[in-house]
């Protein structure tokens, strides 16, 4: 059988689509895991980035930590977390290490891009805002964040794509997601399943990338569009 | 030295706007009493040293001096962007240290170098920032924004939804002024507000701002390093020297005619006699009645008019009365209608608010030593000559300088 025929045969089986181990379940698991991890990372990283960007306080240390965090291999993080949480029921062995590793992966780009974005804001605009009687939070919300938005969203986009791609590893621990198709495909020497798993991960990552590009277009003021965000590099993982 | 009352009425009328300006808060007295600012511990040389100034309500006080003289620091202490180390600052008798910085700043208009418009906000949103901070109802903000844009000469419908990046330097500058006036503050601080505009536009913006000030009568603290700008804009000039020491605080005329010390003398420059010409404006002179001819007029008629006048030049104007160029008496010797091609192009256009000094340099730069004084619509209202200005220089008496202050 050629790969094409194998794929056709695999996809023709309705059990491969629906059902507890089906492709749709895996896709939803993958999206849920990625989305939850990204949300947690945003909840942690955004306030940190905004704080160090607005005040400049602690920035050097935080950015250094973020750079180190960025260099950590995700599998290594899982390896460190797993022994610590393995005994926690019910998710200590599968979900918790995956979530911790993915959140850790997503935090650094958000922190560094938020920080860089705020630091790039024209000091004149900040001075004008303060001189007009804005409180510090108003300054942040009305001036700094809107102007830093290209960079902030670029950070989110990098994190989101990385998380979607890397969430594949969660399957190693049995946390589900599209990675299951790949792992099972390898274990069962089922090339079709392996291929479809890999393809779906790639499509999901690209869809994430595109939807963030759309979000950037919608959210960024036409007055600042055209300004380049720092490190608009595509994600790798 | 601000625009005199009769003129701003004609200005307003010429712009086709209602003569009753919207009710507005006029200036408050700003007083600095032995104000000192030290950036280091006690003992370090102060940036501003024991500065005492009283700025009368509704006047423009220009802080001027070399870099490092503390002029910007002084200005920023008024809205507490910089906290004074010692001394007292009051606005209408109220100590600024008794107010919260946020409340204080919302009552003080602020225009900074490069204007500092928010690039992500439209012109309308930029203008409405302070009213929005003060939680005015949206309808009132909208109304106010329209009124302000009109006030600074930008048509609200055309400009409200544009972004700062779509504006010229001069337009941004006007939006900056509109924004500072939004909540109708009694006091405005302006830090080199015309610094980012090229010299020709700067002159127009300065004139425009003086016209505006004659209507709104705010107390304005204006920082510049440019003596000429100081002389032109100020009712009173505070000249600061390095270390934040006040060298002289007086009217521009007094500073130019009686510099307090050698520093002031050097700072205002050796040409201070010439600079005094900046203190009088073209409208203070008696304008020469122009001979106006339209393209196509018969030369015989033009010749008769030219002979009747003593100036030897007629001004060729278009149908709207706007000048196109000069016609010499020798250009009309022949018969037939006047050919616009014959005119010497480039009549110097001079606004009534232009200072005598600027008018002089404009006229000296052109081949005909006359200037066409034009109104807001560039219609000719009269002429001035280089001779008139040199008479002023020789006599030492500035026209209109005695009654124009305040």
Coordinates of C-alpha atoms in Angstrom, one line a residue:
Chain A
X1 CA 0.0 0.0 0.0
X2 CA 1.2 3.5 -0.8
X3 CA 1.0 6.2 1.8
X4 CA -1.9 7.8 0.0
X5 CA -3.9 4.5 0.1
X6 CA -3.0 4.1 3.7
X7 CA -4.2 7.6 4.5
X8 CA -7.4 7.0 2.6
X9 CA -8.1 3.7 4.4
X10 CA -7.3 5.3 7.8
X11 CA -9.6 8.3 7.2
X12 CA -12.3 6.0 5.9
X13 CA -12.7 4.4 9.3
X14 CA -15.3 6.5 11.2
X15 CA -13.9 5.3 14.5
X16 CA -10.7 7.2 13.7
X17 CA -12.8 10.4 13.5
X18 CA -15.2 10.3 16.4
X19 CA -15.0 8.3 19.6
X20 CA -12.9 8.7 22.7
X21 CA -9.6 8.1 20.8
X22 CA -10.8 9.8 17.6
X23 CA -9.1 12.6 15.7
X24 CA -11.7 15.2 16.8
X25 CA -11.2 14.3 20.4
X26 CA -7.5 14.7 20.0
X27 CA -7.9 18.0 18.2
X28 CA -10.1 19.4 20.9
X29 CA -7.7 18.1 23.6
X30 CA -4.9 19.8 21.9
X31 CA -6.7 23.1 21.5
X32 CA -7.9 23.0 25.1
X33 CA -4.5 22.2 26.5
X34 CA -2.8 24.9 24.4
X35 CA -5.4 27.5 25.1
X36 CA -5.4 26.8 28.8
X37 CA -1.6 27.0 29.0
X38 CA -1.5 30.2 26.9
X39 CA -4.1 31.8 29.1
X40 CA -2.2 30.9 32.3
X41 CA 1.1 32.2 30.7
X42 CA -0.6 35.5 29.8
X43 CA -2.0 35.8 33.3
X44 CA 1.5 35.5 34.7
X45 CA 3.7 37.1 32.0
X46 CA 1.6 40.1 31.0
X47 CA 1.5 41.8 34.4
X48 CA 5.2 41.1 34.8
X49 CA 6.0 42.5 31.4
X50 CA 3.8 45.6 32.0
X51 CA 5.3 46.2 35.4
X52 CA 8.9 46.1 34.4
X53 CA 8.1 47.9 31.2
X54 CA 6.3 50.7 32.9
X55 CA 8.6 51.2 35.9
X56 CA 11.8 49.9 34.5
X57 CA 12.3 48.3 37.9
X58 CA 13.8 44.8 38.0
X59 CA 13.9 44.7 34.3
X60 CA 17.4 43.5 33.9
X61 CA 16.9 40.5 36.3
X62 CA 13.6 39.5 34.8
X63 CA 14.8 39.7 31.2
X64 CA 17.8 37.6 32.1
X65 CA 15.6 35.0 33.7
X66 CA 13.3 35.1 30.7
X67 CA 16.2 34.5 28.3
X68 CA 17.4 31.5 30.4
X69 CA 13.8 30.3 30.4
X70 CA 13.7 30.5 26.7
X71 CA 16.7 28.3 26.4
X72 CA 15.3 25.5 28.6
X73 CA 14.3 22.4 26.6
X74 CA 10.7 21.6 27.2
X75 CA 11.4 17.9 27.6
X76 CA 14.0 18.8 30.2
X77 CA 11.4 20.8 32.1
X78 CA 9.0 17.9 32.0
X79 CA 11.8 15.6 33.3
X80 CA 12.4 17.9 36.2
X81 CA 8.7 18.5 37.1
X82 CA 7.5 14.9 36.7
X83 CA 9.3 13.4 39.8
X84 CA 7.9 16.3 41.9
X85 CA 4.3 15.9 40.9
X86 CA 4.1 12.2 40.0
X87 CA 2.3 11.4 43.2
X88 CA -0.3 14.0 43.0
X89 CA -3.7 12.5 42.0
X90 CA -5.3 12.5 39.6
X91 CA -3.2 14.5 37.1
X92 CA 0.2 14.5 38.7
X93 CA 1.7 12.2 36.2
X94 CA 0.3 13.5 32.9
X95 CA -1.4 16.8 32.9
X96 CA 0.4 18.8 35.5
X97 CA 4.0 18.4 34.2
X98 CA 2.7 19.1 30.6
X99 CA 1.0 22.3 31.8
X100 CA 3.9 23.5 33.8
X101 CA 6.3 22.9 30.9
X102 CA 4.1 24.6 28.3
X103 CA 3.4 27.6 30.6
X104 CA 7.1 27.9 31.2
X105 CA 7.7 27.8 27.5
X106 CA 5.0 30.5 26.8
X107 CA 6.0 33.0 29.4
X108 CA 9.4 34.4 28.2
X109 CA 8.3 35.7 24.7
X110 CA 5.3 37.5 26.3
X111 CA 7.4 39.0 29.0
X112 CA 10.3 40.2 26.8
X113 CA 8.1 41.5 24.0
X114 CA 5.8 43.3 26.4
X115 CA 8.8 44.9 28.0
X116 CA 10.4 45.8 24.8
X117 CA 7.2 47.2 23.4
X118 CA 6.7 49.5 26.4
X119 CA 10.3 50.6 26.4
X120 CA 9.9 51.6 22.7
X121 CA 7.0 53.9 23.4
X122 CA 8.0 57.5 22.6
X123 CA 9.0 59.2 25.9
X124 CA 7.3 62.3 24.6
X125 CA 4.0 60.6 24.5
X126 CA 4.4 59.4 28.1
X127 CA 5.5 62.8 29.3
X128 CA 2.5 64.4 27.5
X129 CA 0.2 61.9 29.2
X130 CA 1.6 62.4 32.6
X131 CA 1.7 66.2 32.1
X132 CA -2.0 66.1 31.2
X133 CA -2.9 64.5 34.4
X134 CA -3.1 60.8 33.7
X135 CA -2.7 58.5 36.7
X136 CA -0.1 55.8 36.2
X137 CA -2.6 53.1 35.3
X138 CA -4.3 55.4 32.9
X139 CA -1.0 56.2 31.3
X140 CA -0.4 52.4 30.9
X141 CA -3.9 51.7 29.6
X142 CA -4.5 54.8 27.4
X143 CA -1.0 55.4 26.1
X144 CA 1.7 52.8 26.7
X145 CA -0.2 49.6 26.0
X146 CA -1.9 50.8 22.8
X147 CA 1.4 52.0 21.5
X148 CA 3.2 48.8 22.5
X149 CA 0.5 46.6 21.2
X150 CA 2.3 45.5 18.0
X151 CA 5.1 44.1 20.1
X152 CA 2.9 42.7 22.8
X153 CA 0.8 40.8 20.3
X154 CA 3.9 39.6 18.5
X155 CA 5.0 38.1 21.8
X156 CA 1.6 36.4 22.3
X157 CA 1.7 35.1 18.8
X158 CA 5.2 33.6 19.2
X159 CA 4.1 32.0 22.5
X160 CA 0.8 30.7 21.1
X161 CA 2.5 29.0 18.1
X162 CA 5.2 27.5 20.2
X163 CA 2.7 26.1 22.7
X164 CA 0.5 24.6 19.9
X165 CA 3.5 23.0 18.4
X166 CA 5.1 21.8 21.6
X167 CA 1.8 20.5 23.2
X168 CA 2.5 17.5 21.0
X169 CA 4.9 16.4 23.7
X170 CA 2.1 16.1 26.3
X171 CA 1.1 12.9 24.7
X172 CA 4.4 11.3 25.8
X173 CA 3.1 11.5 29.3
X174 CA -0.4 10.4 28.3
X175 CA -2.0 13.8 28.5
X176 CA -3.7 13.4 25.1
X177 CA -3.7 15.8 22.2
X178 CA -2.7 15.4 18.6
X179 CA 0.7 14.0 19.8
X180 CA -1.2 10.8 20.7
X181 CA -1.7 10.2 17.0
X182 CA 2.0 10.6 16.4
X183 CA 3.1 8.4 19.3
X184 CA 0.5 5.7 18.6
X185 CA 1.5 5.9 14.9
X186 CA 5.1 5.2 15.8
X187 CA 4.3 2.5 18.3
X188 CA 1.9 0.7 16.0
X189 CA 4.0 1.4 12.9
X190 CA 0.9 3.0 11.5
X191 CA 2.3 5.6 9.0
X192 CA -1.1 7.0 8.1
X193 CA -1.9 7.9 11.8
X194 CA 1.5 9.3 12.3
X195 CA 1.3 11.4 9.2
X196 CA -2.2 12.8 10.0
X197 CA -1.2 13.6 13.5
X198 CA 1.9 15.6 12.3
X199 CA -0.1 17.3 9.6
X200 CA -2.9 18.4 12.0
X201 CA -0.3 19.9 14.4
X202 CA 1.2 21.8 11.6
X203 CA -2.2 23.1 10.3
X204 CA -3.2 24.1 13.8
X205 CA 0.1 26.0 14.3
X206 CA -0.4 27.8 11.1
X207 CA -4.0 28.6 11.9
X208 CA -2.9 30.0 15.2
X209 CA -0.3 32.1 13.5
X210 CA -2.9 33.5 11.1
X211 CA -5.5 34.2 13.7
X212 CA -3.1 36.2 15.7
X213 CA -2.1 38.1 12.5
X214 CA -5.8 38.9 12.1
X215 CA -6.0 40.0 15.7
X216 CA -3.1 42.3 15.3
X217 CA -4.7 43.9 12.3
X218 CA -7.9 44.4 14.3
X219 CA -6.5 45.5 17.6
X220 CA -3.7 47.9 16.5
X221 CA -4.6 51.5 15.9
X222 CA -4.3 52.6 12.3
X223 CA -2.2 55.4 13.7
X224 CA 0.6 53.1 14.7
X225 CA 0.3 50.4 12.2
X226 CA 3.3 50.1 10.0
X227 CA 5.6 50.4 13.0
X228 CA 7.5 47.2 13.3
X229 CA 7.3 45.0 16.3
X230 CA 10.5 43.7 17.8
X231 CA 11.4 40.1 17.1
X232 CA 8.6 39.4 14.7
X233 CA 10.4 36.1 14.0
X234 CA 8.4 33.1 13.4
X235 CA 8.3 30.5 16.1
X236 CA 10.4 27.5 16.1
X237 CA 9.8 24.3 18.1
Chain B
X1 CA 2.6 93.6 23.5
X2 CA -0.1 91.0 22.8
X3 CA -2.4 91.6 20.0
X4 CA -4.3 94.8 20.6
X5 CA -8.1 94.7 21.0
X6 CA -9.2 96.5 17.8
X7 CA -7.3 94.1 15.7
X8 CA -8.5 90.8 17.1
X9 CA -12.1 91.9 16.3
X10 CA -11.1 92.5 12.7
X11 CA -9.3 89.2 12.7
X12 CA -12.3 87.3 14.0
X13 CA -14.5 89.0 11.5
X14 CA -12.2 88.3 8.7
X15 CA -12.3 84.6 9.5
X16 CA -16.1 84.7 9.3
X17 CA -16.5 83.4 12.8
X18 CA -18.9 84.6 15.4
X19 CA -17.4 87.5 17.4
X20 CA -18.6 86.2 20.7
X21 CA -15.9 83.8 21.7
X22 CA -17.2 80.9 23.8
X23 CA -17.1 81.7 27.4
X24 CA -13.6 80.8 28.7
X25 CA -11.6 80.9 31.8
X26 CA -9.0 83.6 31.6
X27 CA -5.6 83.4 33.1
X28 CA -4.6 83.0 36.8
X29 CA -1.7 84.6 38.5
X30 CA 1.3 82.3 38.8
X31 CA 3.7 83.1 41.5
X32 CA 7.1 81.5 42.3
X33 CA 8.5 82.4 45.7
X34 CA 12.2 81.6 46.3
X35 CA 11.9 78.3 44.5
X36 CA 14.9 76.1 44.5
X37 CA 15.4 72.7 42.8
X38 CA 18.4 70.5 43.6
X39 CA 18.7 67.2 41.9
X40 CA 21.4 65.9 44.4
X41 CA 21.8 66.0 48.2
X42 CA 22.0 69.4 49.9
X43 CA 25.2 71.1 48.9
X44 CA 25.1 70.1 45.2
X45 CA 24.7 73.1 42.9
X46 CA 21.0 73.7 42.3
X47 CA 19.3 73.5 38.9
X48 CA 17.1 76.4 39.9
X49 CA 18.2 78.8 42.6
X50 CA 15.9 80.9 44.8
X51 CA 13.8 81.9 41.9
X52 CA 11.0 84.4 42.5
X53 CA 8.7 85.5 39.7
X54 CA 5.2 86.8 39.5
X55 CA 3.4 86.1 36.3
X56 CA 0.4 88.4 35.9
X57 CA -2.9 86.8 34.8
X58 CA -3.4 86.5 31.1
X59 CA 0.2 87.2 30.1
X60 CA 2.8 85.2 28.3
X61 CA 5.9 84.8 30.3
X62 CA 8.8 83.4 28.3
X63 CA 11.6 81.6 30.2
X64 CA 14.7 81.9 28.1
X65 CA 18.4 81.1 28.6
X66 CA 21.2 78.8 27.5
X67 CA 21.0 75.1 28.0
X68 CA 21.4 74.1 31.7
X69 CA 19.8 77.3 32.9
X70 CA 16.9 75.5 34.5
X71 CA 14.2 76.9 32.3
X72 CA 12.5 73.6 31.6
X73 CA 12.9 72.5 35.2
X74 CA 11.3 75.8 36.3
X75 CA 8.3 75.2 34.1
X76 CA 7.9 71.6 35.1
X77 CA 7.7 72.6 38.8
X78 CA 4.5 74.5 38.0
X79 CA 2.7 71.3 37.1
X80 CA 4.8 69.2 39.5
X81 CA 6.4 67.0 36.9
X82 CA 9.4 68.2 38.9
X83 CA 9.0 68.7 42.7
X84 CA 10.6 71.8 44.1
X85 CA 13.2 71.3 46.8
X86 CA 12.2 74.4 48.6
X87 CA 10.1 77.5 48.0
X88 CA 6.5 78.0 47.2
X89 CA 4.6 78.0 43.9
X90 CA 1.1 79.3 43.7
X91 CA -1.6 79.6 41.1
X92 CA -4.2 82.2 42.0
X93 CA -2.9 82.0 45.5
X94 CA -3.3 78.3 45.9
X95 CA -0.1 76.4 46.7
X96 CA 0.4 73.7 44.1
X97 CA 1.8 71.4 46.7
X98 CA -1.6 71.3 48.3
X99 CA -3.2 69.8 45.3
X100 CA -2.8 66.2 44.0
X101 CA -0.4 66.2 41.0
X102 CA -3.1 64.6 38.9
X103 CA -5.8 67.2 39.7
X104 CA -3.3 70.0 39.3
X105 CA -2.2 68.9 35.9
X106 CA -5.7 68.5 34.6
X107 CA -6.1 72.2 35.3
X108 CA -2.9 73.2 33.4
X109 CA -2.6 73.0 29.7
X110 CA 0.6 71.3 28.6
X111 CA 2.3 71.5 25.2
X112 CA 5.7 69.9 24.9
X113 CA 8.5 69.8 22.4
X114 CA 7.6 67.8 19.3
X115 CA 4.0 68.3 20.5
X116 CA 3.7 64.8 22.0
X117 CA 0.4 63.9 20.3
X118 CA -0.6 60.3 20.9
X119 CA 0.0 58.5 17.6
X120 CA -2.6 55.9 18.2
X121 CA -5.4 58.4 18.7
X122 CA -7.2 60.4 16.2
X123 CA -7.0 64.2 16.2
X124 CA -10.5 64.2 17.9
X125 CA -9.4 61.7 20.6
X126 CA -6.2 63.5 21.2
X127 CA -8.0 66.8 21.7
X128 CA -10.5 65.2 24.0
X129 CA -8.0 63.5 26.3
X130 CA -8.3 65.8 29.3
X131 CA -12.1 66.2 29.2
X132 CA -12.3 62.4 29.0
X133 CA -10.0 62.1 32.1
X134 CA -12.4 64.6 33.8
X135 CA -15.3 62.3 32.8
X136 CA -17.2 64.9 30.8
X137 CA -20.2 63.4 29.0
X138 CA -19.3 62.2 25.5
X139 CA -21.7 64.7 23.8
X140 CA -20.0 67.6 25.5
X141 CA -16.5 66.3 24.7
X142 CA -17.6 66.0 21.0
X143 CA -18.9 69.6 21.0
X144 CA -15.8 70.9 22.8
X145 CA -13.5 69.1 20.3
X146 CA -15.2 70.7 17.4
X147 CA -15.1 74.1 19.0
X148 CA -11.4 73.8 19.7
X149 CA -10.4 72.5 16.3
X150 CA -12.2 75.5 14.8
X151 CA -10.5 77.8 17.2
X152 CA -7.0 76.6 16.0
X153 CA -8.1 76.8 12.4
X154 CA -8.6 73.2 11.6
X155 CA -12.0 72.2 10.2
X156 CA -13.4 69.6 12.6
X157 CA -15.1 67.5 9.9
X158 CA -11.9 67.2 7.9
X159 CA -9.5 66.6 10.8
X160 CA -11.3 64.9 13.6
X161 CA -10.8 61.4 12.4
X162 CA -7.2 61.7 11.1
X163 CA -4.2 60.3 12.9
X164 CA -1.2 62.5 13.8
X165 CA 1.0 60.7 11.2
X166 CA -1.3 62.1 8.5
X167 CA -0.7 65.7 9.6
X168 CA 1.9 68.2 8.8
X169 CA 4.2 69.6 11.5
X170 CA 2.1 72.8 11.7
X171 CA -1.2 70.9 11.9
X172 CA 0.2 68.8 14.7
X173 CA 1.3 71.9 16.5
X174 CA -2.3 73.3 16.3
X175 CA -3.8 70.1 17.5
X176 CA -1.3 70.2 20.4
X177 CA -2.5 73.7 21.3
X178 CA -6.2 72.6 21.0
X179 CA -5.5 69.7 23.2
X180 CA -3.9 71.8 25.9
X181 CA -6.9 74.2 25.8
X182 CA -9.4 71.4 26.0
X183 CA -10.5 71.7 29.6
X184 CA -10.2 75.4 29.5
X185 CA -7.3 75.7 31.9
X186 CA -6.4 79.1 33.3
X187 CA -2.7 78.3 32.9
X188 CA -0.8 76.8 30.0
X189 CA 2.8 75.5 29.9
X190 CA 4.5 75.4 26.6
X191 CA 8.0 73.8 26.2
X192 CA 9.6 74.9 22.9
X193 CA 6.2 74.3 21.2
X194 CA 7.3 75.6 17.8
X195 CA 10.7 73.9 17.9
X196 CA 9.8 71.1 15.4
X197 CA 8.5 73.4 12.7
X198 CA 10.5 75.0 9.9
X199 CA 11.2 78.7 10.3
X200 CA 8.6 80.0 7.8
X201 CA 5.8 78.0 9.3
X202 CA 7.0 78.8 12.8
X203 CA 6.5 82.4 12.1
X204 CA 2.9 81.8 11.0
X205 CA 2.2 79.6 13.9
X206 CA 3.6 82.2 16.3
X207 CA 1.4 84.8 14.8
X208 CA -1.6 82.5 14.9
X209 CA -0.9 81.7 18.5
X210 CA -0.7 85.3 19.5
X211 CA -4.0 85.9 17.8
X212 CA -5.5 83.0 19.7
X213 CA -4.0 84.2 23.0
X214 CA -5.6 87.6 22.4
X215 CA -8.9 85.8 22.5
X216 CA -8.4 83.2 25.3
X217 CA -6.1 85.3 27.6
X218 CA -4.5 82.4 29.4
X219 CA -1.5 82.8 31.6
X220 CA 1.2 81.1 29.6
X221 CA 4.6 80.0 30.7
X222 CA 6.6 79.5 27.5
X223 CA 10.1 78.0 27.4
X224 CA 12.5 78.6 24.5
X225 CA 16.2 78.9 23.9
X226 CA 15.6 81.3 21.1
X227 CA 15.9 85.0 22.1
X228 CA 14.0 86.2 19.0
X229 CA 11.1 83.9 19.7
X230 CA 11.1 85.1 23.3
X231 CA 11.0 88.8 22.2
X232 CA 8.3 88.1 19.8
X233 CA 6.0 86.0 22.1
X234 CA 6.6 87.5 25.5
X235 CA 4.7 90.0 27.6
X236 CA 7.5 89.4 30.0
X237 CA 10.8 87.6 29.6
X238 CA 12.7 85.9 32.4
X239 CA 16.3 85.4 31.4
X240 CA 17.9 82.6 33.3
X241 CA 21.6 81.9 33.5
X242 CA 23.4 78.7 34.2
X243 CA 22.6 77.4 37.7
X244 CA 19.0 78.6 37.5
X245 CA 19.7 82.2 38.5
X246 CA 17.4 84.9 37.3
X247 CA 19.4 87.4 35.4
X248 CA 16.5 89.7 34.5
X249 CA 12.7 89.7 34.5
X250 CA 11.1 92.4 32.5
X251 CA 9.2 93.4 29.4
X252 CA 11.0 92.7 26.1
X253 CA 11.4 96.4 25.4
X254 CA 12.9 97.0 28.8
X255 CA 15.3 94.1 28.4
X256 CA 16.4 95.2 25.0
X257 CA 16.8 98.9 25.9
X258 CA 18.2 98.4 29.4
X259 CA 19.9 95.0 29.9
X260 CA 20.5 94.4 33.6
X261 CA 24.0 93.1 33.2
X262 CA 26.6 91.9 30.8
X263 CA 25.2 88.4 30.7
X264 CA 21.8 89.7 29.5
X265 CA 23.5 92.0 27.1
X266 CA 25.5 89.2 25.5
X267 CA 22.5 86.9 25.5
X268 CA 20.2 89.2 23.7
X269 CA 23.0 90.0 21.2
X270 CA 24.7 93.1 19.8
X271 CA 21.8 93.7 17.4
X272 CA 19.4 94.5 20.1
X273 CA 18.4 97.8 18.4
X274 CA 17.3 95.8 15.4
X275 CA 15.7 93.3 17.7
X276 CA 13.5 96.0 19.2
X277 CA 11.8 96.1 15.8
X278 CA 10.4 92.7 16.8
X279 CA 8.3 94.5 19.4
X280 CA 6.3 96.5 17.0
X281 CA 4.0 95.0 14.4
X282 CA 3.1 96.0 11.0
X283 CA -0.4 97.0 12.0
X284 CA 1.1 99.6 14.3
X285 CA 2.4 101.5 11.2
X286 CA 0.3 103.7 9.1
X287 CA -0.2 101.7 5.9
X288 CA 0.4 103.2 2.5
X289 CA -2.6 103.2 0.2
X290 CA -1.9 100.7 -2.5
X291 CA -2.5 101.1 -6.2
X292 CA -4.2 97.9 -7.2
X293 CA -4.7 96.8 -10.8
X294 CA -6.3 93.6 -12.1
X295 CA -4.9 91.7 -15.0
X296 CA -6.6 93.0 -18.2
X297 CA -7.0 96.6 -16.9
X298 CA -6.2 99.2 -19.4
X299 CA -2.7 100.6 -19.1
X300 CA -3.9 104.2 -19.4
X301 CA -6.0 103.8 -16.3
X302 CA -3.2 102.2 -14.4
X303 CA -0.8 104.9 -15.5
X304 CA -3.1 107.6 -14.2
X305 CA -3.5 105.9 -10.8
X306 CA 0.3 105.4 -10.5
X307 CA 1.0 109.0 -11.3
X308 CA -1.5 110.0 -8.6
X309 CA 0.3 108.0 -6.0
X310 CA 3.9 108.6 -4.8
X311 CA 5.1 105.0 -4.7
X312 CA 5.9 104.2 -8.3
X313 CA 4.6 100.7 -8.1
X314 CA 1.2 99.2 -8.6
X315 CA 0.2 95.8 -7.3
X316 CA -1.2 93.4 -9.7
X317 CA -4.0 91.4 -8.0
X318 CA -6.2 88.6 -9.0
X319 CA -10.0 88.7 -8.8
X320 CA -10.0 87.9 -5.1
X321 CA -7.7 90.8 -4.4
X322 CA -4.7 88.6 -3.8
X323 CA -1.4 90.0 -5.0
X324 CA 0.3 88.5 -8.0
X325 CA 3.3 90.8 -8.5
X326 CA 4.5 94.4 -8.9
X327 CA 3.9 96.6 -11.9
X328 CA 6.4 99.4 -12.5
X329 CA 5.4 102.8 -13.9
X330 CA 7.6 101.9 -16.9
X331 CA 5.5 98.7 -17.5
X332 CA 2.5 100.8 -18.3
X333 CA 3.9 103.2 -20.9
X334 CA 2.3 101.5 -23.8
X335 CA -1.4 101.1 -24.7
X336 CA -3.8 98.2 -24.2
X337 CA -4.6 95.9 -21.4
X338 CA -2.0 95.0 -18.7
X339 CA -0.2 91.7 -19.4
X340 CA 0.3 89.7 -16.1
X341 CA 3.5 88.4 -17.6
X342 CA 5.0 91.8 -17.2
X343 CA 4.6 91.9 -13.5
X344 CA 7.7 91.4 -11.3
X345 CA 6.6 88.3 -9.4
X346 CA 7.0 87.7 -5.7
X347 CA 5.4 90.6 -3.9
X348 CA 6.4 90.2 -0.2
X349 CA 3.2 89.2 1.7
X350 CA 3.1 90.5 5.2
X351 CA 0.5 89.9 7.8
X352 CA -0.6 92.7 10.1
X353 CA 0.8 90.6 13.1
X354 CA 4.2 90.4 11.5
X355 CA 6.9 92.1 13.5
X356 CA 8.6 95.1 11.9
X357 CA 11.8 93.1 12.0
X358 CA 10.5 90.2 10.0
X359 CA 8.8 92.6 7.7
X360 CA 12.1 94.4 7.1
X361 CA 14.0 91.2 6.3
X362 CA 11.2 90.0 4.0
X363 CA 11.2 93.3 2.1
X364 CA 15.0 93.5 1.9
X365 CA 15.0 90.1 0.4
X366 CA 12.8 91.1 -2.5
X367 CA 13.7 93.3 -5.4
X368 CA 10.9 95.8 -4.6
X369 CA 11.4 97.3 -1.2
X370 CA 7.7 97.4 -0.4
X371 CA 5.6 94.8 1.3
X372 CA 2.0 94.0 0.6
X373 CA 0.0 93.8 3.9
X374 CA -2.6 91.1 3.5
X375 CA -5.5 89.9 5.6
X376 CA -6.4 86.3 6.4
X377 CA -7.7 85.7 2.9
X378 CA -4.5 87.1 1.4
X379 CA -6.4 90.2 0.2
X380 CA -4.3 93.3 0.1
X381 CA -5.1 95.9 2.8
X382 CA -2.2 98.2 2.3
X383 CA 1.5 98.6 1.8
X384 CA 4.6 99.3 3.9
X385 CA 8.0 100.4 2.9
X386 CA 11.6 99.8 4.1
X387 CA 11.8 103.6 4.6
X388 CA 9.0 103.6 7.1
X389 CA 10.9 101.0 9.2
X390 CA 14.2 102.8 9.0
X391 CA 12.5 105.9 10.3
X392 CA 11.3 103.9 13.3
X393 CA 14.9 102.7 13.9
X394 CA 16.3 106.2 13.7
X395 CA 13.7 107.8 16.0
X396 CA 13.9 105.0 18.6
X397 CA 10.2 105.3 19.3
X398 CA 8.4 102.1 18.6
X399 CA 4.9 102.7 17.2
X400 CA 2.2 101.3 19.3
X401 CA 4.6 100.1 22.0
X402 CA 3.2 102.3 24.8
X403 CA -0.3 101.2 24.9
X404 CA -0.1 97.6 23.6
X405 CA 1.0 95.8 26.8
X406 CA -1.5 93.9 28.8

